[in-house]
Coordinates of C-alpha atoms (C1' of nucleotides) in Angstrom, one line a residue:
Chain A
M1 CA 26.8 11.6 26.3
K2 CA 27.4 15.0 24.8
I3 CA 26.0 16.0 21.4
G4 CA 29.4 15.7 19.7
E5 CA 29.8 12.1 21.0
L6 CA 26.3 11.3 19.8
G7 CA 27.1 12.7 16.4
K8 CA 30.1 10.5 16.2
R9 CA 28.1 7.4 17.2
T10 CA 25.2 8.0 14.8
G11 CA 27.0 9.6 11.9
L12 CA 24.8 12.7 12.2
S13 CA 26.3 16.1 12.4
V14 CA 25.6 18.1 15.5
H15 CA 23.8 20.5 13.3
T16 CA 21.5 17.8 12.2
I17 CA 20.9 16.5 15.7
R18 CA 19.9 20.0 16.9
Y19 CA 17.8 20.4 13.8
Y20 CA 16.0 17.1 14.5
E21 CA 15.4 18.2 18.1
R22 CA 14.1 21.6 16.9
I23 CA 11.6 20.1 14.6
G24 CA 10.5 17.5 17.1
L25 CA 12.0 14.3 15.7
L26 CA 14.2 13.9 18.8
P27 CA 12.7 14.6 22.2
P28 CA 14.2 17.6 24.0
A29 CA 17.5 16.4 25.4
D30 CA 18.2 16.4 29.1
R31 CA 20.7 19.1 30.1
D32 CA 23.7 18.8 32.5
A33 CA 24.6 21.3 35.2
S34 CA 25.9 23.8 32.6
G35 CA 22.9 23.5 30.4
Q36 CA 24.5 21.3 27.7
R37 CA 22.6 18.4 26.1
D38 CA 23.3 15.1 27.9
Y39 CA 22.0 12.0 26.1
D40 CA 21.6 8.5 27.4
G41 CA 21.9 5.4 25.3
S42 CA 18.2 5.0 24.5
V43 CA 18.3 7.8 22.0
L44 CA 20.7 5.7 19.8
V45 CA 17.9 3.1 19.3
W46 CA 15.4 5.8 18.4
I47 CA 17.8 7.4 15.9
G48 CA 18.6 4.0 14.4
F49 CA 14.9 3.5 13.8
L50 CA 14.5 6.9 12.3
E51 CA 17.3 6.1 10.0
R52 CA 15.5 3.0 8.8
L53 CA 12.5 5.1 8.2
K54 CA 14.6 7.6 6.3
T55 CA 16.4 5.0 4.1
T56 CA 13.0 3.6 3.2
G57 CA 12.0 7.0 2.1
M58 CA 9.5 8.2 4.7
P59 CA 9.2 11.9 4.6
I60 CA 10.1 13.9 7.7
R61 CA 6.6 15.0 8.2
E62 CA 5.4 11.5 8.7
M63 CA 8.3 10.6 11.0
L64 CA 7.2 13.7 13.0
R65 CA 3.7 12.4 13.3
Y66 CA 5.1 9.0 14.5
A67 CA 7.4 10.7 17.0
E68 CA 4.6 12.9 18.3
L69 CA 2.4 9.8 18.9
R70 CA 5.2 8.1 20.6
T71 CA 5.5 10.9 23.1
K72 CA 1.8 10.7 23.7
G73 CA 2.0 7.3 25.3
D74 CA 1.1 3.7 24.8
H75 CA -2.6 4.2 23.7
T76 CA -1.3 5.6 20.4
G77 CA 0.0 2.2 19.5
P78 CA -2.7 1.3 17.0
E79 CA -2.2 4.6 15.1
R80 CA 1.5 4.1 15.0
R81 CA 1.0 0.6 13.7
E82 CA -1.2 2.0 11.0
I83 CA 1.5 4.5 9.9
L84 CA 4.1 1.7 9.8
E85 CA 1.8 -0.6 7.8
M86 CA 1.0 2.0 5.3
H87 CA 4.7 2.8 5.0
R88 CA 5.6 -0.8 4.7
D89 CA 3.2 -1.2 1.8
R90 CA 4.8 1.7 0.0
V91 CA 8.2 0.3 0.6
R92 CA 7.2 -3.1 -0.8
A93 CA 5.8 -1.4 -3.9
H94 CA 9.0 0.6 -4.3
L95 CA 11.1 -2.5 -3.8
A96 CA 9.2 -4.3 -6.6
D97 CA 9.7 -1.2 -8.8
L98 CA 13.4 -1.3 -8.1
Q99 CA 13.7 -5.0 -8.9
A100 CA 12.0 -4.5 -12.2
S101 CA 14.3 -1.6 -13.0
L102 CA 17.3 -3.7 -12.1
L103 CA 16.2 -6.2 -14.7
V104 CA 16.1 -3.4 -17.3
L105 CA 19.5 -2.3 -16.3
D106 CA 20.9 -5.8 -16.5
T107 CA 19.4 -6.3 -19.9
K108 CA 20.7 -3.0 -21.2
I109 CA 24.2 -3.7 -19.9
D110 CA 24.1 -7.1 -21.6
T111 CA 23.3 -5.3 -24.8
Y112 CA 26.3 -3.2 -24.5
V113 CA 28.5 -6.2 -23.6
D114 CA 27.2 -8.0 -26.7
L115 CA 27.9 -5.0 -28.8
E116 CA 31.5 -4.8 -27.6
K117 CA 32.0 -8.5 -28.2
R118 CA 30.8 -8.2 -31.7
T119 CA 33.1 -5.2 -32.2
R120 CA 36.1 -7.0 -31.0
K121 CA 35.3 -9.9 -33.3
H122 CA 35.7 -7.6 -36.3
D123 CA 38.9 -6.1 -34.9
D124 CA 40.9 -8.6 -33.0
T125 CA 44.0 -6.4 -32.9
R126 CA 42.3 -4.6 -30.0
P127 CA 43.5 -5.6 -26.5
P128 CA 41.1 -7.7 -24.4
S129 CA 38.7 -4.9 -23.4
P130 CA 40.0 -2.0 -21.4
G131 CA 36.7 -1.5 -19.5
N132 CA 36.4 -5.1 -18.4
R133 CA 38.5 -5.4 -15.2
S134 CA 35.8 -7.1 -13.2
R135 CA 34.4 -4.5 -10.9
A136 CA 33.5 -5.9 -7.4
G137 CA 33.3 -9.3 -9.0
K138 CA 29.8 -10.5 -8.1
Q139 CA 27.3 -11.6 -10.6
T140 CA 29.0 -10.1 -13.6
G141 CA 27.3 -12.5 -16.0
S142 CA 23.9 -11.9 -14.4
R143 CA 21.6 -11.8 -17.4
N144 CA 18.1 -12.2 -16.2
K145 CA 16.9 -13.9 -19.3
I146 CA 13.6 -12.4 -20.2
G147 CA 14.0 -10.6 -23.5
T148 CA 17.7 -10.1 -23.7
R149 CA 16.9 -7.7 -26.5
A150 CA 16.8 -4.2 -25.1
A151 CA 15.4 -1.5 -27.3
R152 CA 18.1 0.8 -28.7
T153 CA 17.2 3.8 -26.6
Chain B
M1 CA 3.2 14.5 -31.4
K2 CA 3.0 17.9 -29.7
I3 CA 4.4 18.5 -26.3
G4 CA 1.1 18.4 -24.6
E5 CA 0.4 15.0 -26.1
L6 CA 3.8 13.7 -25.0
G7 CA 3.1 15.0 -21.5
K8 CA -0.1 13.0 -21.3
R9 CA 1.6 9.9 -22.6
T10 CA 4.6 10.1 -20.3
G11 CA 3.0 11.6 -17.2
L12 CA 5.5 14.5 -17.3
S13 CA 4.2 18.0 -17.3
V14 CA 5.1 20.2 -20.3
H15 CA 7.1 22.3 -17.9
T16 CA 9.2 19.3 -17.0
I17 CA 9.6 18.2 -20.6
R18 CA 10.9 21.6 -21.6
Y19 CA 13.1 21.6 -18.5
Y20 CA 14.6 18.3 -19.5
E21 CA 15.3 19.6 -23.0
R22 CA 16.8 22.8 -21.6
I23 CA 19.3 20.9 -19.4
G24 CA 20.0 18.4 -22.1
L25 CA 18.3 15.2 -20.9
L26 CA 16.1 15.3 -24.0
P27 CA 17.6 16.0 -27.4
P28 CA 16.4 19.3 -29.0
A29 CA 13.0 18.5 -30.4
D30 CA 12.2 18.8 -34.1
R31 CA 9.9 21.7 -34.9
D32 CA 6.9 21.9 -37.2
A33 CA 6.2 24.6 -39.7
S34 CA 5.1 27.0 -36.9
G35 CA 8.1 26.3 -34.8
Q36 CA 6.4 24.1 -32.3
R37 CA 8.0 20.9 -30.9
D38 CA 7.0 17.9 -32.8
Y39 CA 8.0 14.5 -31.3
D40 CA 8.1 11.1 -32.8
G41 CA 7.6 7.9 -30.9
S42 CA 11.2 7.1 -30.2
V43 CA 11.4 9.7 -27.5
L44 CA 8.9 7.7 -25.5
V45 CA 11.4 4.9 -25.2
W46 CA 14.1 7.2 -24.1
I47 CA 11.9 8.9 -21.5
G48 CA 10.8 5.5 -20.3
F49 CA 14.5 4.6 -19.7
L50 CA 15.1 7.9 -18.0
E51 CA 12.3 7.1 -15.7
R52 CA 13.9 3.8 -14.8
L53 CA 17.1 5.7 -14.0
K54 CA 15.1 8.1 -11.9
T55 CA 13.2 5.6 -9.9
T56 CA 16.4 3.8 -9.1
G57 CA 17.8 7.1 -7.8
M58 CA 20.3 8.2 -10.4
P59 CA 21.0 11.9 -10.0
I60 CA 20.2 14.1 -13.0
R61 CA 23.8 15.0 -13.4
E62 CA 24.6 11.4 -14.2
M63 CA 21.7 11.0 -16.5
L64 CA 23.0 14.0 -18.3
R65 CA 26.4 12.4 -18.7
Y66 CA 24.8 9.3 -20.1
A67 CA 22.6 11.4 -22.5
E68 CA 25.6 13.3 -23.7
L69 CA 27.5 10.1 -24.5
R70 CA 24.5 8.8 -26.3
T71 CA 24.4 11.8 -28.6
K72 CA 28.1 11.3 -29.3
G73 CA 27.6 8.0 -31.0
D74 CA 28.2 4.3 -30.8
H75 CA 31.9 4.5 -29.8
T76 CA 30.8 5.7 -26.3
G77 CA 29.1 2.4 -25.6
P78 CA 31.8 1.1 -23.2
E79 CA 31.6 4.3 -21.1
R80 CA 27.8 4.1 -21.0
R81 CA 28.0 0.5 -19.9
E82 CA 30.4 1.5 -17.1
I83 CA 27.9 4.2 -15.9
L84 CA 25.1 1.6 -15.9
E85 CA 27.2 -1.0 -14.2
M86 CA 28.2 1.4 -11.4
H87 CA 24.6 2.5 -11.0
R88 CA 23.4 -1.1 -11.0
D89 CA 25.7 -1.9 -8.1
R90 CA 24.4 1.0 -6.2
V91 CA 20.9 -0.1 -6.8
R92 CA 21.6 -3.6 -5.7
A93 CA 23.1 -2.2 -2.4
H94 CA 20.1 0.0 -1.9
L95 CA 17.8 -2.9 -2.6
A96 CA 19.5 -4.9 0.1
D97 CA 19.2 -2.0 2.5
L98 CA 15.5 -1.7 1.8
Q99 CA 15.0 -5.4 2.3
A100 CA 16.7 -5.3 5.7
S101 CA 14.6 -2.2 6.7
L102 CA 11.5 -4.0 5.6
L103 CA 12.3 -6.8 8.1
V104 CA 12.7 -4.2 10.8
L105 CA 9.3 -2.7 9.9
D106 CA 7.6 -6.1 9.9
T107 CA 9.1 -6.9 13.3
K108 CA 8.0 -3.6 14.7
I109 CA 4.5 -3.9 13.4
D110 CA 4.3 -7.4 14.9
T111 CA 5.3 -5.9 18.2
Y112 CA 2.4 -3.5 18.0
V113 CA 0.0 -6.2 16.9
D114 CA 1.1 -8.4 19.8
L115 CA 0.6 -5.5 22.2
E116 CA -2.9 -4.9 21.0
K117 CA -3.7 -8.6 21.3
R118 CA -2.6 -8.6 24.9
T119 CA -4.5 -5.4 25.6
R120 CA -7.7 -7.0 24.3
K121 CA -7.2 -10.0 26.4
H122 CA -7.3 -7.9 29.5
D123 CA -10.3 -6.0 28.3
D124 CA -12.6 -8.2 26.2
T125 CA -15.5 -5.7 26.2
R126 CA -13.5 -3.9 23.5
P127 CA -14.8 -4.6 19.9
P128 CA -12.6 -6.7 17.7
S129 CA -9.9 -4.1 16.8
P130 CA -11.0 -0.9 15.1
G131 CA -7.7 -0.6 13.1
N132 CA -7.7 -4.2 11.8
R133 CA -9.9 -4.0 8.7
S134 CA -7.3 -5.8 6.5
R135 CA -5.8 -3.2 4.3
A136 CA -5.1 -4.5 0.8
G137 CA -5.1 -7.9 2.3
K138 CA -1.8 -9.4 1.2
Q139 CA 0.6 -10.9 3.6
T140 CA -0.9 -9.5 6.7
G141 CA 0.6 -12.1 8.9
S142 CA 4.1 -11.8 7.4
R143 CA 6.4 -12.0 10.3
N144 CA 9.8 -12.7 9.1
K145 CA 10.9 -14.7 12.1
I146 CA 14.3 -13.5 13.1
G147 CA 14.1 -12.1 16.6
T148 CA 10.4 -11.2 16.8
R149 CA 11.3 -9.0 19.7
A150 CA 11.7 -5.5 18.6
A151 CA 13.4 -3.0 20.9
R152 CA 10.8 -0.7 22.4
T153 CA 11.9 2.4 20.6
Chain C
dC1 C1' 45.1 33.6 32.6
dT2 C1' 44.5 32.6 28.2
dA3 C1' 43.9 29.6 24.2
dG4 C1' 41.4 25.8 22.5
dG5 C1' 37.7 23.2 22.0
dG6 C1' 33.6 22.2 23.1
dG7 C1' 28.8 24.1 23.8
dT8 C1' 24.4 27.6 22.8
dT9 C1' 20.8 30.2 19.7
dC10 C1' 18.7 32.1 15.6
dG11 C1' 18.5 32.5 11.1
dA12 C1' 20.3 32.4 6.5
dG13 C1' 22.2 29.6 2.7
dT14 C1' 22.6 25.3 -0.3
dG15 C1' 21.5 21.6 -3.7
dT16 C1' 18.2 19.0 -6.1
dA17 C1' 14.5 18.7 -9.1
dC18 C1' 11.2 20.5 -10.4
dT19 C1' 7.0 24.0 -10.9
dC20 C1' 5.0 27.9 -12.1
dT21 C1' 4.4 32.9 -13.7
dA22 C1' 4.5 36.5 -17.0
dA23 C1' 4.1 38.1 -21.3
dG24 C1' 3.7 37.1 -25.5
dT25 C1' 2.7 34.4 -30.5
dC26 C1' -0.1 31.6 -33.3
dA27 C1' -3.9 28.6 -35.5
dA28 C1' -8.5 27.1 -35.8
dG29 C1' -13.5 27.2 -34.8
dA30 C1' -18.2 30.0 -33.6
Chain D
dT1 C1' -13.5 39.0 -35.9
dC2 C1' -13.0 37.2 -31.7
dT3 C1' -12.1 33.8 -28.5
dT4 C1' -10.0 29.8 -26.9
dG5 C1' -6.4 27.1 -26.0
dA6 C1' -1.9 25.4 -27.1
dC7 C1' 2.3 26.9 -27.8
dT8 C1' 6.9 30.0 -26.9
dT9 C1' 10.8 32.1 -23.7
dA10 C1' 13.3 33.7 -19.6
dG11 C1' 13.4 33.6 -15.1
dA12 C1' 11.4 33.4 -10.4
dG13 C1' 9.5 30.4 -6.8
dT14 C1' 8.8 26.0 -4.2
dA15 C1' 9.6 21.8 -1.2
dC16 C1' 12.6 19.1 1.1
dA17 C1' 16.3 18.1 4.1
dC18 C1' 19.8 19.6 5.7
dT19 C1' 24.1 22.7 6.5
dC20 C1' 26.4 26.4 7.8
dG21 C1' 27.6 31.2 9.8
dA22 C1' 27.7 34.6 13.3
dA23 C1' 28.1 35.8 17.7
dC24 C1' 28.2 34.3 21.9
dC25 C1' 29.1 31.3 26.5
dC26 C1' 31.8 28.1 29.4
dC27 C1' 35.2 24.7 31.1
dT28 C1' 39.9 22.8 31.3
dA29 C1' 44.9 22.1 30.4
dG30 C1' 49.3 24.5 29.9

DNA sequence: CTAGGGGTTCGAGTGTACTCTAAGTCAAGA
DNA sequence: TCTTGACTTAGAGTACACTCGAACCCCTAG
């Protein structure tokens, strides 16, 4: 597989792929007769894993450390596991943070919805809410009852 | 409250606070007799909300849009609600992504753990795992049974 | 044989969100 | 009075993760 093909399959630009190789995130690619990079399928798995690490917010420096250990062989397993465990804990914390923030958002949105309802009550000549075409449908009424009263920030 | 005090209370540096004011995230602060910024408590609520938006990954440009609407008065409520709803949907999607990635991490960690177990079986002179002092304790055995077999990336 | 579409390298440029420096003003305590 | 420390501004610098440009090489189809 040439670099362009790999780019298409992974969604990375060829620039990014070469950049990853340059900094050491990807192992130096095999070359074909004319010196061009020639990838085999296994790199797809590795890139997929890197993308997981990226979406979970691992900085490149830490991915590099992991990649470096990987090339050093099986005996680095325990240290790699440690990196992943530390990262997992961070991800779990961030997840909890996001969930809490989601509640805040829901509550605030409900405040706005209530406000609009009340406004329409005092002015029923107004058409049934221009901004209310249910967007992506799901869980529109999701008020996670906790306080329901958001501070008027 | 002076800017230094506000910094201490919010965890923002005074640089950052002035930066936020400069770009419009914070309303122009009231000034005391000698022209220094003098905040009242309400700004704490607003900054708290901004921090929620930030942890959930809202870019500053969008926060700016929201802040701008806020200063324009109550009639901008519906548009503010729309911004928050769109953002909420993105956060929900990101959350799902994180959760999936967490499973991958757990699975991979388990692979390493299994590997180490097997290694110790073949070499029981080795002390009971140097990297195994249970870090922060919680959920150490959390294998989210799905495949249990991670690809050897 | 030539145009097009790949490939190569090195190094510079971009966007985001701060983060800090420089040079100065001002108020209160020793 | 002098020092200390907090404040002011404009603007430069930083870290991260790409992203692109320039200048070049090489293979294949028309």
